Coordinates of C-alpha atoms and ligand atoms in Angstrom, one line a residue:
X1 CA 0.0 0.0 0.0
X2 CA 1.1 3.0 -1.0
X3 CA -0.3 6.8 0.9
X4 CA 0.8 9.7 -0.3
X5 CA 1.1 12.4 2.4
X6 CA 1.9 16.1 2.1
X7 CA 1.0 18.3 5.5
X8 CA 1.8 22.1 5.6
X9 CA 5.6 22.7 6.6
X10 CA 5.9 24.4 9.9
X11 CA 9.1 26.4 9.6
X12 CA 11.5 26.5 12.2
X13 CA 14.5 28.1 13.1
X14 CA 17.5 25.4 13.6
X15 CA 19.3 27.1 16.5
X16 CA 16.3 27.2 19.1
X17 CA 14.4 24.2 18.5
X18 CA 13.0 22.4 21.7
X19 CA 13.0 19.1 20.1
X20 CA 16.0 17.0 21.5
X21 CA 16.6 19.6 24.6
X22 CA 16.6 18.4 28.1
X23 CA 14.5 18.7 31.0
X24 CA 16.9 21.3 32.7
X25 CA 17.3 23.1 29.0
X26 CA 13.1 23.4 28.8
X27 CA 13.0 24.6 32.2
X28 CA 15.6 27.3 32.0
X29 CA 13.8 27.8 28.6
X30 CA 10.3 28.8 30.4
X31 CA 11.9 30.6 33.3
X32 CA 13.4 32.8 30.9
X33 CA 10.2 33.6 29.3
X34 CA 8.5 34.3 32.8
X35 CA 7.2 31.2 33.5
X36 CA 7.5 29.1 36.7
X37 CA 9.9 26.6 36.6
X38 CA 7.3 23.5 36.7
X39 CA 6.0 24.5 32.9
X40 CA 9.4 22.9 31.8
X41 CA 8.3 19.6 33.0
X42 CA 5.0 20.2 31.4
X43 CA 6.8 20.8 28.4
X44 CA 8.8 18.3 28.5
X45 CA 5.8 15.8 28.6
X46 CA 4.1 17.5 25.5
X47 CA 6.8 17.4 24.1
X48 CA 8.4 14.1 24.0
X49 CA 5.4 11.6 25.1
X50 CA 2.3 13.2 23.5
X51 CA 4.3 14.8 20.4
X52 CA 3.2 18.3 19.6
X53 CA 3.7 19.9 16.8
X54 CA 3.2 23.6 18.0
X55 CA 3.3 25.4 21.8
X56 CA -0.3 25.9 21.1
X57 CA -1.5 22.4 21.4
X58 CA -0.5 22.2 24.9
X59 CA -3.7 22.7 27.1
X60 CA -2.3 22.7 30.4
X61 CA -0.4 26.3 29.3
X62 CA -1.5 29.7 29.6
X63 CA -3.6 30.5 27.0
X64 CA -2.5 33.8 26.1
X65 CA 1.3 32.6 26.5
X66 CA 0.6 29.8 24.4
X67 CA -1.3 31.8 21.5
X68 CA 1.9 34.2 21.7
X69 CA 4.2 31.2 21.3
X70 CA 2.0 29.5 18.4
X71 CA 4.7 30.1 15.6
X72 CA 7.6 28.8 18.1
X73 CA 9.6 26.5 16.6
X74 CA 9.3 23.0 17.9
X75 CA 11.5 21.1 15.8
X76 CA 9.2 18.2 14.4
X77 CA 9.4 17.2 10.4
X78 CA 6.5 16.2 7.9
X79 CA 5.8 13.2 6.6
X80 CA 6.4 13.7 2.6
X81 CA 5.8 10.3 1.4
X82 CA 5.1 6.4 2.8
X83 CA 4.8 3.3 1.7
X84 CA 4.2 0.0 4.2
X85 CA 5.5 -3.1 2.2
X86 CA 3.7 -6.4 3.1
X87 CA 6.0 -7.4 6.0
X88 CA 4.4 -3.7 7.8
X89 CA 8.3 -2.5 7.2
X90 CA 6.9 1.7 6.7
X91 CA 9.7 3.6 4.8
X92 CA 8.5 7.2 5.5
X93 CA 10.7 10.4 2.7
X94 CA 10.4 13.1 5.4
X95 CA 10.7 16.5 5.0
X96 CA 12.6 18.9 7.3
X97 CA 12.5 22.6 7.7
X98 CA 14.8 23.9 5.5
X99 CA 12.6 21.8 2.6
X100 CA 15.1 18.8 2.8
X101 CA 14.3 15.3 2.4
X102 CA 15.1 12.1 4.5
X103 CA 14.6 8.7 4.6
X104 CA 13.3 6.8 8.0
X105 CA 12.5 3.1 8.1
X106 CA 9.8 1.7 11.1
X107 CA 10.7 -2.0 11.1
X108 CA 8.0 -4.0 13.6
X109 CA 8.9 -8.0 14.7
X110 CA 6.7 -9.5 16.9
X111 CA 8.1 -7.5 20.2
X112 CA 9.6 -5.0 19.1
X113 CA 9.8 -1.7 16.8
X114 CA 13.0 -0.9 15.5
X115 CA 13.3 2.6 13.8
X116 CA 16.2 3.1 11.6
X117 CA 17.6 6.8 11.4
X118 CA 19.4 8.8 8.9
X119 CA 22.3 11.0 10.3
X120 CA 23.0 13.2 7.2
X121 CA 21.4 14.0 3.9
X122 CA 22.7 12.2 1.5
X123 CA 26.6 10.8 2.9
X124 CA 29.7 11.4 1.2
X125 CA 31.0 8.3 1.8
X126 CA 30.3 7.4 -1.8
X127 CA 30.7 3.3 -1.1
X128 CA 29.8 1.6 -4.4
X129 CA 26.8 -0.6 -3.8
X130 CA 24.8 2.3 -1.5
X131 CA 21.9 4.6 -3.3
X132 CA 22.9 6.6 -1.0
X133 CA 25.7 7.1 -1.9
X134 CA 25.4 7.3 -5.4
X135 CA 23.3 10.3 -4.4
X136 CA 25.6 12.8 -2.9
X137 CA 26.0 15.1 0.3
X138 CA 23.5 17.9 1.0
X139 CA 24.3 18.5 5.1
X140 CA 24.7 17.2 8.3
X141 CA 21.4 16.7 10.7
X142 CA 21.5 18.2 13.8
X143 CA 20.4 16.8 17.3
X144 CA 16.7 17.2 17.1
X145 CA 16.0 15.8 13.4
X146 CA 17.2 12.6 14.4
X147 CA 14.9 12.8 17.5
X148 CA 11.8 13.7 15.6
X149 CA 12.4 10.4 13.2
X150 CA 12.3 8.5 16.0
X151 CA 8.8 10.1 17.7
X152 CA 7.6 10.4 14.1
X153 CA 7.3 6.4 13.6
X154 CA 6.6 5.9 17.4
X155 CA 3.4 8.0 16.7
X156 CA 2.5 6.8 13.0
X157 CA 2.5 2.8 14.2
X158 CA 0.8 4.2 17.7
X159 CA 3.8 1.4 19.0
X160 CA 6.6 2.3 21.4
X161 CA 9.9 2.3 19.9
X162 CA 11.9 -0.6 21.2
X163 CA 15.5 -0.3 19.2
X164 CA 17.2 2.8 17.1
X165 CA 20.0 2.0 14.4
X166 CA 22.0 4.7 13.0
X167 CA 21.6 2.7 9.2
X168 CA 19.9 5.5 7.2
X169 CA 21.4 7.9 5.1
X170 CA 25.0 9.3 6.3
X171 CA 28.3 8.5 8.1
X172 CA 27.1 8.9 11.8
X173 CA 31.0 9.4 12.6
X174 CA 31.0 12.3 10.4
X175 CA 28.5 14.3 12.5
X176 CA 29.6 13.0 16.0
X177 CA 28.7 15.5 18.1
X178 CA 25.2 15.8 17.2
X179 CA 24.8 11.9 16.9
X180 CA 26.0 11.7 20.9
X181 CA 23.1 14.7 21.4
X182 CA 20.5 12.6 20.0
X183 CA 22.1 9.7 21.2
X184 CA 21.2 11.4 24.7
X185 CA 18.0 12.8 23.8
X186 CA 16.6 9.3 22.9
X187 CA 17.8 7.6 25.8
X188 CA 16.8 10.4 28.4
X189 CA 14.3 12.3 27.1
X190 CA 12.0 9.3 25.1
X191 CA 13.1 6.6 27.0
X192 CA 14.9 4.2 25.2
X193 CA 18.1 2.4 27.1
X194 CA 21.3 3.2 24.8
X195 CA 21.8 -0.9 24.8
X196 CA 18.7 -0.6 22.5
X197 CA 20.6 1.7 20.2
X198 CA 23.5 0.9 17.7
X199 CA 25.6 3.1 15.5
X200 CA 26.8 2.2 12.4
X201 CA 29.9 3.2 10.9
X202 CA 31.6 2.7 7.9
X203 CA 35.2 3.9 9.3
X204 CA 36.3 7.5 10.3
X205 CA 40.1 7.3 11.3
X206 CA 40.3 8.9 14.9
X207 CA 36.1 8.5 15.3
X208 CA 35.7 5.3 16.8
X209 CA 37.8 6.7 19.6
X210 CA 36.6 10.0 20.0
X211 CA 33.1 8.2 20.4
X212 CA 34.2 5.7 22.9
X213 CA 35.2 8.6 25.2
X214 CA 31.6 9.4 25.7
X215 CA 31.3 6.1 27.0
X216 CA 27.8 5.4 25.9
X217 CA 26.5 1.8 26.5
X218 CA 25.3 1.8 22.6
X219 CA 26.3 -1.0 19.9
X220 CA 29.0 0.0 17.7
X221 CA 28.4 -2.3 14.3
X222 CA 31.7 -1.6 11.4
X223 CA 30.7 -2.3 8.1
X224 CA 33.4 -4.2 7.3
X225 CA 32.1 -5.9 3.5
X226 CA 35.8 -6.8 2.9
X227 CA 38.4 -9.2 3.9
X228 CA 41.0 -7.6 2.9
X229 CA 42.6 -4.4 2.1
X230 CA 43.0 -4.3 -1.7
X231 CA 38.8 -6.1 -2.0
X232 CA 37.6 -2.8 0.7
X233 CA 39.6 -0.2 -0.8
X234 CA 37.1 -1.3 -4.6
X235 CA 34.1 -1.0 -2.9
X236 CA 34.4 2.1 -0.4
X237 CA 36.8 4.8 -1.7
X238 CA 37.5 6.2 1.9
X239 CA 39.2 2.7 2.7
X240 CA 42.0 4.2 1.0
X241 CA 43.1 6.5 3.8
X242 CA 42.4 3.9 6.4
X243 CA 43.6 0.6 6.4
X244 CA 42.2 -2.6 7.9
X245 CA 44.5 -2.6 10.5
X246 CA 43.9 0.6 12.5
X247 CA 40.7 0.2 11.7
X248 CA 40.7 -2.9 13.5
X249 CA 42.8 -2.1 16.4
X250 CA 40.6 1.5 16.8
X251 CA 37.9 -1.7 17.1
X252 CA 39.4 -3.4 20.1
X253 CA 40.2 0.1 22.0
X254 CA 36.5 0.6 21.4
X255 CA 36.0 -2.4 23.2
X256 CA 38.6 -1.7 26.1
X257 CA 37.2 1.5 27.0
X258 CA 33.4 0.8 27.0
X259 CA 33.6 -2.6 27.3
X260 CA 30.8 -3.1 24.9
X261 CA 31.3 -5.8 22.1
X262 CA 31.4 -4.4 18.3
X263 CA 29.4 -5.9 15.9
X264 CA 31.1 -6.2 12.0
X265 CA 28.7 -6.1 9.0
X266 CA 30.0 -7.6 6.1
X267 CA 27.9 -7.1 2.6
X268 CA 27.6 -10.0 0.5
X269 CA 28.4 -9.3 -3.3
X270 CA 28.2 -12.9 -5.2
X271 CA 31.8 -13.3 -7.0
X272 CA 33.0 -10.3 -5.4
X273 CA 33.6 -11.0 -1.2
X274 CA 31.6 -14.2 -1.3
X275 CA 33.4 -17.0 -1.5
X276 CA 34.7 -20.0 1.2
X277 CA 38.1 -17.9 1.3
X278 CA 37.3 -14.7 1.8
X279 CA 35.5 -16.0 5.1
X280 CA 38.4 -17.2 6.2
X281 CA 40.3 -14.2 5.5
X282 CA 37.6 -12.7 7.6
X283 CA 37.9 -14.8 10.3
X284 CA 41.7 -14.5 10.6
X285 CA 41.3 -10.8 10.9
X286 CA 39.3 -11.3 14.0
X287 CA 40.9 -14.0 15.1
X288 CA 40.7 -13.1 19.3
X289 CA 37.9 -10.6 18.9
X290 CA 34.6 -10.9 20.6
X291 CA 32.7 -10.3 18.1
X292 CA 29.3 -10.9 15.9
X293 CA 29.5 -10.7 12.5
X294 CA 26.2 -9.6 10.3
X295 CA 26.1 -10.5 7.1
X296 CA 24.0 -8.6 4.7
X297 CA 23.0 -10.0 1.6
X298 CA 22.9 -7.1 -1.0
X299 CA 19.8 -5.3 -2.1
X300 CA 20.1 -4.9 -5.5
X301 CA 20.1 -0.8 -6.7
X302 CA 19.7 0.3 -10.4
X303 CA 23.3 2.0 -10.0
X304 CA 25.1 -0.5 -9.4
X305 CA 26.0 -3.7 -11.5
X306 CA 26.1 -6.0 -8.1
X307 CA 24.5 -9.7 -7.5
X308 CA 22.9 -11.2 -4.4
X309 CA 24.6 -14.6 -4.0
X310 CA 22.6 -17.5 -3.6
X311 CA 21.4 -18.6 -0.5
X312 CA 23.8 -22.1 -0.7
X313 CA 26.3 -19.7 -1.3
X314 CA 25.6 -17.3 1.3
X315 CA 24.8 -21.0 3.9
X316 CA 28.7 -22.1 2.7
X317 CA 30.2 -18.2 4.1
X318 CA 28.2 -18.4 7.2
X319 CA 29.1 -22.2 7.6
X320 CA 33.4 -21.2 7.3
X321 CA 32.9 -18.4 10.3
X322 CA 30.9 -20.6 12.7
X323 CA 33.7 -23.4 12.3
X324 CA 36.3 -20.9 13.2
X325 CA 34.0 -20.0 16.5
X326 CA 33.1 -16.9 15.1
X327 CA 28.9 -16.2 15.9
X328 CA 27.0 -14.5 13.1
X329 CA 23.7 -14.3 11.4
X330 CA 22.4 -12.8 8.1
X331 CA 20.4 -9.4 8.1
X332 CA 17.9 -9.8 5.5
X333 CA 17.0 -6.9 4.4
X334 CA 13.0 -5.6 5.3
X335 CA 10.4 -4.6 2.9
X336 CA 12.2 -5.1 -0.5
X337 CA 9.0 -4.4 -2.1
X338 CA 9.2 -1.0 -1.0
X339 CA 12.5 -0.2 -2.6
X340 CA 14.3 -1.3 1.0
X341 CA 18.2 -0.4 0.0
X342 CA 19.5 2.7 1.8
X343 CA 18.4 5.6 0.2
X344 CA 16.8 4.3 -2.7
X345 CA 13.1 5.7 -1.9
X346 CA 14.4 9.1 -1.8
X347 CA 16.4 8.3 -5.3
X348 CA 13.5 6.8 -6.7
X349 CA 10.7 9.8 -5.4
X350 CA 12.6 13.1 -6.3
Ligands
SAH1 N1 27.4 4.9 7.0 C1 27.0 3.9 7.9 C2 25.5 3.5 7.7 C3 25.2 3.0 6.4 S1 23.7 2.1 6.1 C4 27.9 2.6 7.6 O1 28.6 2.6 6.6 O2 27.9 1.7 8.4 C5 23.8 0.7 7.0 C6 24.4 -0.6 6.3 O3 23.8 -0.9 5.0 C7 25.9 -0.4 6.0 O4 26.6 -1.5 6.4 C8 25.9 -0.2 4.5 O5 27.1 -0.6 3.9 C9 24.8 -1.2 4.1 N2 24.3 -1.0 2.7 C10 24.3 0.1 2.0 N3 23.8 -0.2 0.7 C11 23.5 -1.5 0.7 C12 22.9 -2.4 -0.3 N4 22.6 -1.9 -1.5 N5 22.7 -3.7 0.1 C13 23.0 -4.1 1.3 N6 23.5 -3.3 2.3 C14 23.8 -2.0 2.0

């Protein structure tokens, strides 16, 4: 099914959105416009559990303080476009302030409801099987856009949001700083524990460690896709100015300092980093690690000349790591009907 949604655009004004502000933040927000301190708390609560979209809404206000505050900027995005495949999987285009575009996926299992957020528009990563990539760079999200995908989804499946992965559009390592703020926002403000949360990252040099100072209990996943060097370096062009092995060893100071376990994701190209050896190349790299490795099957994209391997051939990888004691499972990719590679609803809708 396929619903084509256009609201009006609420305009807002970047630097003093509420979305994705703490408790302490919206109360010294109210005090300074004359209100007692306990409206933050009020606010808070609009804001985050019952998801207003403008001051106005918010009955237990004032209402002459609330109609002067009706054109405040809140923060939230509208939803451009949707489409729920068969499996539920809803892939929402959403459309930010500035007239941007996003992509959001709500995944739902039977217990939970995983949302999967973009961190930039578009990524400049350019990696040669992602639509995303293909796509270009427009900007970096800041704190609050990645908060309001997350509510967005919450409040279209009318569904808590169990899990958040960083696996939409962008290199989350790029835009650190406001990642960790939404990273904070999510966990404190909606509610989610950070072990629910996992960032994916394709490889920064110096990033993995600058994000394991904040100490956060999240899920670091790598996407690896290569098992070695020279096979990496053809399929994501910023492999060239980081090799495998920093990479790696940035890996196991990750783990070291927040003694959390990273997970590796490994893309499955048939002919290209599928075959019986190339598993074992991978598991020599992480020979010693504790470690899961995903293994993602590749969604096919019209820019790319790629093949999903079969599934005896993609049985005969996963057979090689488990012999070396190496856990893993395969990631099949959700609603494929509804164009389900990274960022190929936004290629395909604009
Ligand atoms: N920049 C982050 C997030 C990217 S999207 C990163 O690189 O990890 C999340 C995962 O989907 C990454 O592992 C990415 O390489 C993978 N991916 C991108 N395009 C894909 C495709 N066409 N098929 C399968 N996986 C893909």
């Amino acid at each position: 099914m396929t619903i084509q949604l256009e609201n009006q655009s609420i305009q807002t004004d970047d630097q003093q959105a509420l979305l994705g502000k703490s408790l302490d933040e919206l109360t010294d927000w109210v005090q300074q416009q004359g209100q007692p301190a306990y409206r933050g708390k009020q606010l808070h609560q609009w804001l985050y559990q019952k998801g207003v979209r403008s001051l106005l809404e918010i009955s237990v206000f004032p209402k002459q303080w609330r109609e002067n505050l009706a054109d405040y900027p809140i923060g939230r995005s509208t939803i451009h476009y949707r489409t729920i495949a068969p499996d539920r999987t809803r892939k929402y285009l959403l459309r930010l302030a500035d007239g941007l575009i996003i992509e959001t996926v709500g995944i739902p299992t039977q217990k939970r409801l995983t949302v999967c957020v973009s961190s930039q528009v578009g990524c400049p990563m350019a990696c040669d099987f992602c639509a995303t990539g293909k796509g270009g760079f427009s900007r970096n999200l800041k704190g609050h856009e990645i908060v309001d995908q997350v509510l967005t989804v919450q409040e279209d499946f009318q569904q808590r949001v169990s899990n958040v992965v960083f696996m939409g559009m962008g290199e989350p390592l790029l835009n650190i700083n406001e990642v960790v703020a939404a990273v904070k926002s999510i966990n404190q403000d909606i509610g989610i524990g950070q072990r629910s949360l996992t960032i994916s990252t394709v490889g920064i040099p110096g990033k993995i460690h600058q994000l394991a100072q904040h100490r956060l209990q999240v899920t670091l996943a790598v996407s690896l896709h290569a098992s070695n060097q020279r096979s990496r370096e053809q399929l994501i062009p910023s492999a060239r100015h980081y090799p495998l092995d920093p990479l790696l060893d940035e890996c196991r100071e990750y783990v070291q300092i927040t003694g959390r376990r990273v997970t590796f994701e490994y893309i499955l190209l048939a002919e290209v980093n599928d075959l019986p050896e190339h598993a074992a190349e991978l598991a020599k790299h992480l020979r010693g690690f504790q470690t899961h490795v995903n293994l993602i099957p590749y969604n096919p994209i019209q820019e790319a000349d790629y093949q999903r391997p079969s599934k005896q051939r993609i049985q005969a990888f996963t057979e090689v790591l488990r012999r070396k004691h190496i856990t893993v499972s395969v990631r099949y990719s959700r609603g494929l009907e509804a164009d389900a590679a990274c960022g190929q609803l936004r290629a395909s809708r604009i």
